[in-house]
Amino acid sequence: GAVVSQHPSWVICKSGTSVKIECRSLDFQATTMFWYRQFPKQSLMLMATSNEGSKATYEQGVEKDKFLINHASLTLSTLTVTSAHPEDSSFYICSALGESSYEQYFGPGTRLTVT
Amino acid sequence: QKEVEQNSGPLSVPEGAIASLNCTYSDRGSQSFFWYRQYSGKSPELIMFIYSNGDKEDGRFTAQLNKASQYVSLLIRDSQPSDSATYLCAVRDRGSTLGRLYFGRGTQLTVWP
């Protein structure tokens, strides 16, 4: 149980285009999901906290107009990187808070490369 | 700013040895602590969590918590090459009802045969 999927697992896009990443909780409902970014040899950096049916809460320094988050249902949150640039190339990982609200279950991650 | 510090490593141990991973945190009131393992190119997976002072054992893994010293560690007994990964310490934000975690930078462990 407690499986989180992400799609796509990797994506290459051209500079200036937008990319959407999906995060799904497959066998449980997640009212809260988290979006992280991880650069090589770095730790996870929280970008935003996503709650179903409400606006996401962004961490300081994360542009909410660039990283659009939608949590439209209890099993799906999406992150859209708008007008992507090479410096947005990174490993994007989502996690979902389990029904016990104690453990975070991580998705497999999406590797984004912007050329 | 809540900080989570880990011994930077990399840590290298022979197969069968005990690997010791350490973590300190800045928020004295923190209650819950997590250890994640992350293989290269993969997302983190939870190994175990601890919230009471003392030791918590799960198979070859033992988490140790000392809240007075603001210190949490992970011991891996009988280390195997498959344990080679980066280990992330995470502390739950006590001020957050949403389960926000603060992560350390991770310690890279290599277990050589």
mmCIF file of C-alpha atoms in Angstrom:
data_model
loop_
_atom_site.group_PDB
_atom_site.id
_atom_site.type_symbol
_atom_site.label_atom_id
_atom_site.label_comp_id
_atom_site.label_asym_id
_atom_site.label_seq_id
_atom_site.Cartn_x
_atom_site.Cartn_y
_atom_site.Cartn_z
ATOM 1 C CA GLY A 1 0.000 0.000 0.000
ATOM 2 C CA ALA A 2 0.818 3.718 0.030
ATOM 3 C CA VAL A 3 2.104 3.944 -3.507
ATOM 4 C CA VAL A 4 2.768 7.271 -5.161
ATOM 5 C CA SER A 5 3.376 7.539 -8.882
ATOM 6 C CA GLN A 6 4.774 10.328 -11.000
ATOM 7 C CA HIS A 7 4.496 10.939 -14.683
ATOM 8 C CA PRO A 8 6.566 11.371 -16.691
ATOM 9 C CA SER A 9 9.658 9.784 -15.179
ATOM 10 C CA TRP A 10 11.852 11.928 -17.362
ATOM 11 C CA VAL A 11 11.290 14.719 -19.824
ATOM 12 C CA ILE A 12 13.406 16.856 -22.116
ATOM 13 C CA CYS A 13 11.998 20.152 -23.262
ATOM 14 C CA LYS A 14 13.183 23.249 -25.025
ATOM 15 C CA SER A 15 13.828 26.497 -23.256
ATOM 16 C CA GLY A 16 10.697 28.626 -23.057
ATOM 17 C CA THR A 17 8.210 25.780 -23.133
ATOM 18 C CA SER A 18 6.075 24.495 -20.259
ATOM 19 C CA VAL A 19 6.131 21.054 -18.714
ATOM 20 C CA LYS A 20 3.500 19.400 -16.544
ATOM 21 C CA ILE A 21 4.366 16.736 -13.998
ATOM 22 C CA GLU A 22 1.669 14.589 -12.392
ATOM 23 C CA CYS A 23 1.764 13.084 -8.930
ATOM 24 C CA ARG A 24 -0.812 10.473 -7.968
ATOM 25 C CA SER A 25 -1.513 8.562 -4.802
ATOM 26 C CA LEU A 26 -2.622 5.186 -6.109
ATOM 27 C CA ASP A 27 -4.173 3.441 -3.151
ATOM 28 C CA PHE A 28 -4.924 6.142 -0.636
ATOM 29 C CA GLN A 29 -6.308 9.630 -0.475
ATOM 30 C CA ALA A 30 -3.842 12.398 0.118
ATOM 31 C CA THR A 31 -5.162 15.737 1.235
ATOM 32 C CA THR A 32 -1.609 17.033 1.373
ATOM 33 C CA MET A 33 1.156 16.592 -1.167
ATOM 34 C CA PHE A 34 4.607 18.098 -1.246
ATOM 35 C CA TRP A 35 6.784 19.070 -4.180
ATOM 36 C CA TYR A 36 10.555 18.915 -3.875
ATOM 37 C CA ARG A 37 13.441 19.713 -6.156
ATOM 38 C CA GLN A 38 16.830 18.086 -5.908
ATOM 39 C CA PHE A 39 19.957 19.207 -7.713
ATOM 40 C CA PRO A 40 22.908 16.822 -8.104
ATOM 41 C CA LYS A 41 24.704 16.082 -4.846
ATOM 42 C CA GLN A 42 22.224 18.264 -2.964
ATOM 43 C CA SER A 43 19.463 17.418 -0.541
ATOM 44 C CA LEU A 44 15.771 17.725 -1.163
ATOM 45 C CA MET A 45 14.492 21.269 -1.182
ATOM 46 C CA LEU A 46 10.810 21.752 -0.517
ATOM 47 C CA MET A 47 9.198 23.910 -3.152
ATOM 48 C CA ALA A 48 5.593 23.945 -2.037
ATOM 49 C CA THR A 49 2.922 22.241 -0.019
ATOM 50 C CA SER A 50 -0.217 21.363 -1.902
ATOM 51 C CA ASN A 51 -3.602 20.893 -0.294
ATOM 52 C CA GLU A 52 -6.604 19.503 -2.076
ATOM 53 C CA GLY A 53 -9.020 22.197 -3.078
ATOM 54 C CA SER A 54 -6.935 25.148 -1.994
ATOM 55 C CA LYS A 55 -3.985 27.181 -3.159
ATOM 56 C CA ALA A 56 -0.536 25.780 -2.653
ATOM 57 C CA THR A 57 1.822 27.229 -0.077
ATOM 58 C CA TYR A 58 5.161 28.081 -1.617
ATOM 59 C CA GLU A 59 8.499 28.196 0.137
ATOM 60 C CA GLN A 60 10.442 31.395 0.206
ATOM 61 C CA GLY A 61 12.242 32.022 -3.037
ATOM 62 C CA VAL A 62 10.029 29.754 -5.136
ATOM 63 C CA GLU A 63 8.143 31.646 -7.832
ATOM 64 C CA LYS A 64 4.508 30.657 -7.699
ATOM 65 C CA ASP A 65 3.844 32.035 -11.180
ATOM 66 C CA LYS A 66 6.610 29.893 -12.607
ATOM 67 C CA PHE A 67 5.829 26.694 -10.746
ATOM 68 C CA LEU A 68 2.081 26.238 -10.959
ATOM 69 C CA ILE A 69 0.616 23.669 -8.620
ATOM 70 C CA ASN A 70 -2.878 22.265 -8.847
ATOM 71 C CA HIS A 71 -4.291 19.776 -6.375
ATOM 72 C CA ALA A 72 -7.690 19.181 -7.864
ATOM 73 C CA SER A 73 -8.504 15.853 -6.268
ATOM 74 C CA LEU A 74 -7.519 13.738 -3.300
ATOM 75 C CA THR A 75 -5.294 11.582 -5.480
ATOM 76 C CA LEU A 76 -3.757 13.985 -7.976
ATOM 77 C CA SER A 77 -1.488 16.997 -7.793
ATOM 78 C CA THR A 78 0.253 18.564 -10.768
ATOM 79 C CA LEU A 79 3.300 20.786 -11.056
ATOM 80 C CA THR A 80 3.679 22.858 -14.196
ATOM 81 C CA VAL A 81 7.025 24.456 -14.885
ATOM 82 C CA THR A 82 6.221 27.416 -17.079
ATOM 83 C CA SER A 83 8.685 29.026 -19.491
ATOM 84 C CA ALA A 84 11.329 26.542 -18.494
ATOM 85 C CA HIS A 85 14.999 27.490 -18.608
ATOM 86 C CA PRO A 86 18.126 25.334 -18.401
ATOM 87 C CA GLU A 87 18.562 26.253 -14.730
ATOM 88 C CA ASP A 88 15.211 24.552 -14.040
ATOM 89 C CA SER A 89 16.779 21.249 -15.003
ATOM 90 C CA SER A 90 16.540 19.122 -11.903
ATOM 91 C CA PHE A 91 15.008 16.075 -10.268
ATOM 92 C CA TYR A 92 11.461 16.873 -9.159
ATOM 93 C CA ILE A 93 9.960 14.632 -6.509
ATOM 94 C CA CYS A 94 6.510 14.661 -5.003
ATOM 95 C CA SER A 95 5.368 13.086 -1.789
ATOM 96 C CA ALA A 96 1.986 12.454 -0.296
ATOM 97 C CA LEU A 97 1.024 12.485 3.321
ATOM 98 C CA GLY A 98 -0.460 9.164 4.318
ATOM 99 C CA GLU A 99 -3.879 8.783 5.800
ATOM 100 C CA SER A 100 -2.337 8.651 9.254
ATOM 101 C CA SER A 101 -0.902 12.096 8.473
ATOM 102 C CA TYR A 102 2.409 10.875 9.809
ATOM 103 C CA GLU A 103 4.443 9.389 7.020
ATOM 104 C CA GLN A 104 5.337 10.930 3.712
ATOM 105 C CA TYR A 105 5.390 8.563 0.770
ATOM 106 C CA PHE A 106 7.575 9.629 -2.098
ATOM 107 C CA GLY A 107 6.963 9.287 -5.776
ATOM 108 C CA PRO A 108 9.752 7.956 -8.015
ATOM 109 C CA GLY A 109 10.683 11.411 -9.243
ATOM 110 C CA THR A 110 10.763 13.179 -12.598
ATOM 111 C CA ARG A 111 14.023 14.192 -14.178
ATOM 112 C CA LEU A 112 13.609 17.381 -16.166
ATOM 113 C CA THR A 113 16.187 18.525 -18.664
ATOM 114 C CA VAL A 114 15.714 21.870 -20.355
ATOM 115 C CA THR A 115 17.815 22.420 -23.461
ATOM 116 C CA GLN B 1 15.667 28.770 10.200
ATOM 117 C CA LYS B 2 15.448 25.147 11.239
ATOM 118 C CA GLU B 3 18.576 23.246 10.404
ATOM 119 C CA VAL B 4 19.375 19.599 10.091
ATOM 120 C CA GLU B 5 23.041 18.710 9.890
ATOM 121 C CA GLN B 6 24.544 15.392 8.917
ATOM 122 C CA ASN B 7 28.122 14.178 8.928
ATOM 123 C CA SER B 8 29.126 14.983 5.406
ATOM 124 C CA GLY B 9 30.884 11.778 4.536
ATOM 125 C CA PRO B 10 31.356 10.037 2.312
ATOM 126 C CA LEU B 11 31.452 7.091 4.649
ATOM 127 C CA SER B 12 33.077 3.885 3.529
ATOM 128 C CA VAL B 13 32.872 0.616 5.481
ATOM 129 C CA PRO B 14 33.682 -3.000 4.660
ATOM 130 C CA GLU B 15 30.947 -5.552 4.231
ATOM 131 C CA GLY B 16 29.788 -6.900 7.577
ATOM 132 C CA ALA B 17 30.835 -3.828 9.543
ATOM 133 C CA ILE B 18 28.627 -1.394 11.426
ATOM 134 C CA ALA B 19 27.918 1.884 9.668
ATOM 135 C CA SER B 20 27.114 4.840 11.894
ATOM 136 C CA LEU B 21 25.288 7.851 10.499
ATOM 137 C CA ASN B 22 24.772 10.966 12.581
ATOM 138 C CA CYS B 23 22.398 13.894 12.504
ATOM 139 C CA THR B 24 21.850 16.975 14.657
ATOM 140 C CA TYR B 25 18.960 19.390 14.543
ATOM 141 C CA SER B 26 18.482 22.955 15.671
ATOM 142 C CA ASP B 27 14.860 23.045 16.848
ATOM 143 C CA ARG B 28 14.881 21.748 20.401
ATOM 144 C CA GLY B 29 11.147 21.181 20.351
ATOM 145 C CA SER B 30 11.199 18.795 17.392
ATOM 146 C CA GLN B 31 9.299 15.606 18.068
ATOM 147 C CA SER B 32 9.643 13.245 15.119
ATOM 148 C CA PHE B 33 12.680 12.101 13.205
ATOM 149 C CA PHE B 34 13.008 10.084 10.040
ATOM 150 C CA TRP B 35 15.737 8.270 8.180
ATOM 151 C CA TYR B 36 15.424 7.870 4.428
ATOM 152 C CA ARG B 37 17.625 5.966 2.029
ATOM 153 C CA GLN B 38 18.139 7.295 -1.469
ATOM 154 C CA TYR B 39 19.823 5.332 -4.206
ATOM 155 C CA SER B 40 21.449 7.300 -6.988
ATOM 156 C CA GLY B 41 18.856 8.610 -9.403
ATOM 157 C CA LYS B 42 15.967 7.398 -7.271
ATOM 158 C CA SER B 43 13.627 9.030 -4.807
ATOM 159 C CA PRO B 44 13.956 8.582 -1.030
ATOM 160 C CA GLU B 45 12.465 5.606 0.723
ATOM 161 C CA LEU B 46 11.643 5.570 4.400
ATOM 162 C CA ILE B 47 13.791 3.301 6.543
ATOM 163 C CA MET B 48 12.388 4.157 9.934
ATOM 164 C CA PHE B 49 11.192 6.905 12.192
ATOM 165 C CA ILE B 50 11.671 7.572 15.876
ATOM 166 C CA TYR B 51 10.086 9.977 18.324
ATOM 167 C CA SER B 52 11.029 8.693 21.771
ATOM 168 C CA ASN B 53 14.408 8.988 23.417
ATOM 169 C CA GLY B 54 16.452 5.830 23.213
ATOM 170 C CA ASP B 55 16.872 3.140 20.627
ATOM 171 C CA LYS B 56 14.497 1.717 18.074
ATOM 172 C CA GLU B 57 15.489 -1.398 16.218
ATOM 173 C CA ASP B 58 14.197 -2.752 12.935
ATOM 174 C CA GLY B 59 16.160 -5.642 11.538
ATOM 175 C CA ARG B 60 19.709 -4.528 10.858
ATOM 176 C CA PHE B 61 18.822 -0.879 11.457
ATOM 177 C CA THR B 62 18.821 0.897 14.796
ATOM 178 C CA ALA B 63 17.796 4.502 15.235
ATOM 179 C CA GLN B 64 18.982 6.322 18.335
ATOM 180 C CA LEU B 65 17.499 9.552 19.626
ATOM 181 C CA ASN B 66 18.821 11.894 22.274
ATOM 182 C CA LYS B 67 16.601 14.942 22.506
ATOM 183 C CA ALA B 68 18.713 16.606 25.185
ATOM 184 C CA SER B 69 21.664 16.605 22.811
ATOM 185 C CA GLN B 70 19.444 17.201 19.766
ATOM 186 C CA TYR B 71 21.048 14.219 18.144
ATOM 187 C CA VAL B 72 19.707 11.301 16.157
ATOM 188 C CA SER B 73 21.708 8.503 14.600
ATOM 189 C CA LEU B 74 21.245 5.457 12.442
ATOM 190 C CA LEU B 75 23.301 2.313 12.878
ATOM 191 C CA ILE B 76 23.414 -0.307 10.172
ATOM 192 C CA ARG B 77 24.676 -3.651 11.375
ATOM 193 C CA ASP B 78 26.200 -6.267 9.110
ATOM 194 C CA SER B 79 26.448 -3.719 6.309
ATOM 195 C CA GLN B 80 25.914 -5.053 2.813
ATOM 196 C CA PRO B 81 26.987 -3.631 -0.551
ATOM 197 C CA SER B 82 23.284 -3.114 -1.252
ATOM 198 C CA ASP B 83 23.221 -0.609 1.611
ATOM 199 C CA SER B 84 25.418 1.701 -0.454
ATOM 200 C CA ALA B 85 23.293 4.810 -0.878
ATOM 201 C CA THR B 86 22.787 8.306 0.462
ATOM 202 C CA TYR B 87 21.046 8.443 3.818
ATOM 203 C CA LEU B 88 18.882 11.435 4.580
ATOM 204 C CA CYS B 89 17.914 12.545 8.046
ATOM 205 C CA ALA B 90 14.622 14.437 8.278
ATOM 206 C CA VAL B 91 12.952 16.261 11.125
ATOM 207 C CA ARG B 92 9.258 16.959 11.226
ATOM 208 C CA ASP B 93 8.267 20.570 11.726
ATOM 209 C CA ARG B 94 6.424 20.647 15.031
ATOM 210 C CA GLY B 95 4.776 23.894 14.038
ATOM 211 C CA SER B 96 3.213 22.389 10.958
ATOM 212 C CA THR B 97 -0.012 20.449 11.003
ATOM 213 C CA LEU B 98 0.763 19.368 7.468
ATOM 214 C CA GLY B 99 3.729 17.168 8.235
ATOM 215 C CA ARG B 100 6.416 19.331 6.700
ATOM 216 C CA LEU B 101 9.883 17.769 6.892
ATOM 217 C CA TYR B 102 13.282 19.414 7.017
ATOM 218 C CA PHE B 103 16.011 17.353 5.388
ATOM 219 C CA GLY B 104 19.730 17.207 5.965
ATOM 220 C CA ARG B 105 22.112 17.154 3.026
ATOM 221 C CA GLY B 106 22.598 13.437 3.366
ATOM 222 C CA THR B 107 25.538 11.132 4.025
ATOM 223 C CA GLN B 108 26.807 8.959 1.215
ATOM 224 C CA LEU B 109 27.591 5.450 2.374
ATOM 225 C CA THR B 110 29.668 2.953 0.435
ATOM 226 C CA VAL B 111 29.923 -0.637 1.603
ATOM 227 C CA TRP B 112 32.731 -2.451 -0.128
ATOM 228 C CA PRO B 113 32.878 -6.232 -0.459
#
